[in-house]
Coordinates of C-alpha atoms in Angstrom, one line a residue:
X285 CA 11.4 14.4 20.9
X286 CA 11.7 14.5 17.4
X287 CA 9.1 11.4 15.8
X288 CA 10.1 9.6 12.4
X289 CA 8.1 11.5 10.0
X290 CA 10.6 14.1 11.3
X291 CA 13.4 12.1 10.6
X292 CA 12.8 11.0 7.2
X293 CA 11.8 14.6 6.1
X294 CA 8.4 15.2 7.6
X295 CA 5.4 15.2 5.6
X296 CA 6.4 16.0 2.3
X297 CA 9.2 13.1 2.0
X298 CA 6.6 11.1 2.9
X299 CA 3.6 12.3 0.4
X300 CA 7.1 11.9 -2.3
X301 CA 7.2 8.2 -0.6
X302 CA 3.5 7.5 -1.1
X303 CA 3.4 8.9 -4.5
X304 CA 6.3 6.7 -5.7
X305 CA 5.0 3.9 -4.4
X306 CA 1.5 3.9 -6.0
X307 CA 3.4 5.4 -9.1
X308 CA 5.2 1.7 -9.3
X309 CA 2.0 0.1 -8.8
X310 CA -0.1 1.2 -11.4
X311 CA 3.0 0.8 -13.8
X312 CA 5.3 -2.0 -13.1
X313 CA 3.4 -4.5 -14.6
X314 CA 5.3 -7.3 -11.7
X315 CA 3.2 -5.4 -9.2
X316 CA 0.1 -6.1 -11.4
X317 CA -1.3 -8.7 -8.2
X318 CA -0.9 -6.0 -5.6
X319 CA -2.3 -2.9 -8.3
X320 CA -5.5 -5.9 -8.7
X321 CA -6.0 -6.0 -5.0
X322 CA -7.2 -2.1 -4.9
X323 CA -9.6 -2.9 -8.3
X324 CA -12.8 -4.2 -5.7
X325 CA -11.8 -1.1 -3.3
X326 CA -11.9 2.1 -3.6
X327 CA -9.4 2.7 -6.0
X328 CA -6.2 3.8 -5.8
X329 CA -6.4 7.7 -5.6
X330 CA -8.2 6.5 -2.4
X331 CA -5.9 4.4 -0.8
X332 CA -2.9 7.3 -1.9
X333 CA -4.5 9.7 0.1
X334 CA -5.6 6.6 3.0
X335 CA -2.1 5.6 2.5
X336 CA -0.2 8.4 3.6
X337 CA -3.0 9.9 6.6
X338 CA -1.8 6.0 7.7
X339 CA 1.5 6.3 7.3
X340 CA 1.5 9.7 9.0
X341 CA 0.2 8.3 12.1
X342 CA 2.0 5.3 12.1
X343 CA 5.4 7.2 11.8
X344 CA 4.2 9.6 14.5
X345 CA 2.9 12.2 12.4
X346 CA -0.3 13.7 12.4
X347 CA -2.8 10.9 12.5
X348 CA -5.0 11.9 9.8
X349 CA -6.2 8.6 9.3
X350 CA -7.2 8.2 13.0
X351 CA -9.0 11.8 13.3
X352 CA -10.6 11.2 9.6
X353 CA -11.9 6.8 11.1
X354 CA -11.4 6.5 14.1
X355 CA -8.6 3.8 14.8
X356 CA -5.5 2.6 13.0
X357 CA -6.4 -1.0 13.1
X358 CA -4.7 -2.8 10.3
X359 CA -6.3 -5.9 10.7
X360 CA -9.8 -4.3 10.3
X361 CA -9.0 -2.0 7.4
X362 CA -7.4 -5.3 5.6
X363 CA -10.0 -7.8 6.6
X364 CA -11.7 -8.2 3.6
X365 CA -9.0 -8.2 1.1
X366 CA -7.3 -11.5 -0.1
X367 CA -3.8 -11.6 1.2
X368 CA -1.4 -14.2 0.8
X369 CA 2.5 -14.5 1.6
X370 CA 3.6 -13.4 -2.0
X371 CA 1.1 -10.5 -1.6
X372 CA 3.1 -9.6 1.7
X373 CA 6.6 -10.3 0.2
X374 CA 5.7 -7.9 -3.2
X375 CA 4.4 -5.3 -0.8
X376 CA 7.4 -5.1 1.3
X377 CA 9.5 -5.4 -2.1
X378 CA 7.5 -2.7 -3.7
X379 CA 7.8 -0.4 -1.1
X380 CA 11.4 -0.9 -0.7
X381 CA 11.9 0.5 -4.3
X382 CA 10.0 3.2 -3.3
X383 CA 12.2 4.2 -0.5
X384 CA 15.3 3.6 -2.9
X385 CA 13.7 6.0 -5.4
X386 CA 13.4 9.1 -3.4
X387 CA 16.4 8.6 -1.4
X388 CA 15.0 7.7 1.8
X389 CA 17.6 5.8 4.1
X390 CA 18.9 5.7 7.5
X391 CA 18.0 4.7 11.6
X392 CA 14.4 6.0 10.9
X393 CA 13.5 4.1 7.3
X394 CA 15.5 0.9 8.8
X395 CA 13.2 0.7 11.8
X396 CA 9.9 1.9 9.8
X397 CA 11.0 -1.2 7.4
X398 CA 11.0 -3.1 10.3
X399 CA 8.1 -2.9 11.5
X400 CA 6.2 -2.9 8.1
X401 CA 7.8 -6.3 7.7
X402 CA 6.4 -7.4 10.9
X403 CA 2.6 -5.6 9.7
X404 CA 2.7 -7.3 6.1
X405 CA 2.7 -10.6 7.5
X406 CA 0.2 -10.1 10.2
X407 CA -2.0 -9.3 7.3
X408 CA -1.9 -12.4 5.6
X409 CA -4.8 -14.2 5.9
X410 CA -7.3 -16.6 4.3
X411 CA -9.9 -14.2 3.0
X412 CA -11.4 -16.1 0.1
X413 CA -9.3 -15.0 -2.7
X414 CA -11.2 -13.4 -5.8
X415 CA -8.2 -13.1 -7.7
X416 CA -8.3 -16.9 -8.3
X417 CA -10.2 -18.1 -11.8
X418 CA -10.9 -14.5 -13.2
X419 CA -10.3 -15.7 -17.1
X420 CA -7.8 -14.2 -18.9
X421 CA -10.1 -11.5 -20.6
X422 CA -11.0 -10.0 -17.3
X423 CA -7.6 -9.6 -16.5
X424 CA -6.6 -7.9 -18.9
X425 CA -9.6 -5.6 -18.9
X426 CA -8.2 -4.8 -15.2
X427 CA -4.4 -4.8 -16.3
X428 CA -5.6 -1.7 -18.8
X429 CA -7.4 -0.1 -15.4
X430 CA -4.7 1.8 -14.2
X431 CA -3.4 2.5 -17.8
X432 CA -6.7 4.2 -18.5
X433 CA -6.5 6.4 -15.4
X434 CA -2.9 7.7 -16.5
X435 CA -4.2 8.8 -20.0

């Protein structure tokens, strides 16, 4: 049986997928709320590499992320971030424009789109929300963070 990392072109489509996606994050400054999100983590060449041993897993892969912590619970590896609706929506939005941008399509992406939708806004929650009355200095500090980390 042939899983959906096989179908959307195994693991190297989706390290191209990953990539693309954080690429638009740290760049796009309309992602800037999602790219702020990752600042009180671990950062985002983390979550790249947590992203796609998830994804991997999830699209019936390799679960790297399992092997490497265990389970694959979403709700426990997101319970302490801030998520809200819009977050959800630009997530979803965001990774559609990285599906566009390497060419990804078809059954496989239409179902993993899907069922991301359905994940996203699982997630939402009402974590107390940091983001809310940083002053306008701080953000921009963190707006520069990802600049800084391209060079």
């Amino acid at each position: 049986m042939t899983s959906a990392l096989q179908e959307i072109g195994g693991e190297t489509a989706l390290r191209d997928l990953v990539e693309r996606f954080y690429d638009l994050m740290e760049s796009d400054p309309a992602v800037h709320e999602l790219h702020r999100l990752h600042f009180r983590g671990h950062g985002l060449s983390h979550t790249r590499q947590a992203q796609f041993e998830f994804m991997s897993g999830f699209l019936g892969g390799r679960p790297y992320y399992r092997e490497r912590n265990g389970h694959m619970n979403l709700r426990e590896i997101h319970a302490h971030i801030p998520i809200r609706e819009a977050d959800a929506e630009l997530w979803l939005q965001t990774f559609d424009r990285a599906l566009a941008d390497v060419g990804l399509t078809g059954p496989a992406v239409e179902k993993m789109r899907a069922t991301l939708h359905r994940a996203a806004h699982m997630l939402v929650n009402d974590v107390p929300d940091w983001r809310q009355g940083e002053d306008t200095q701080d953000r921009e500090v963190l707006r520069d963070h990802g600049a800084l980390r391209r060079g």
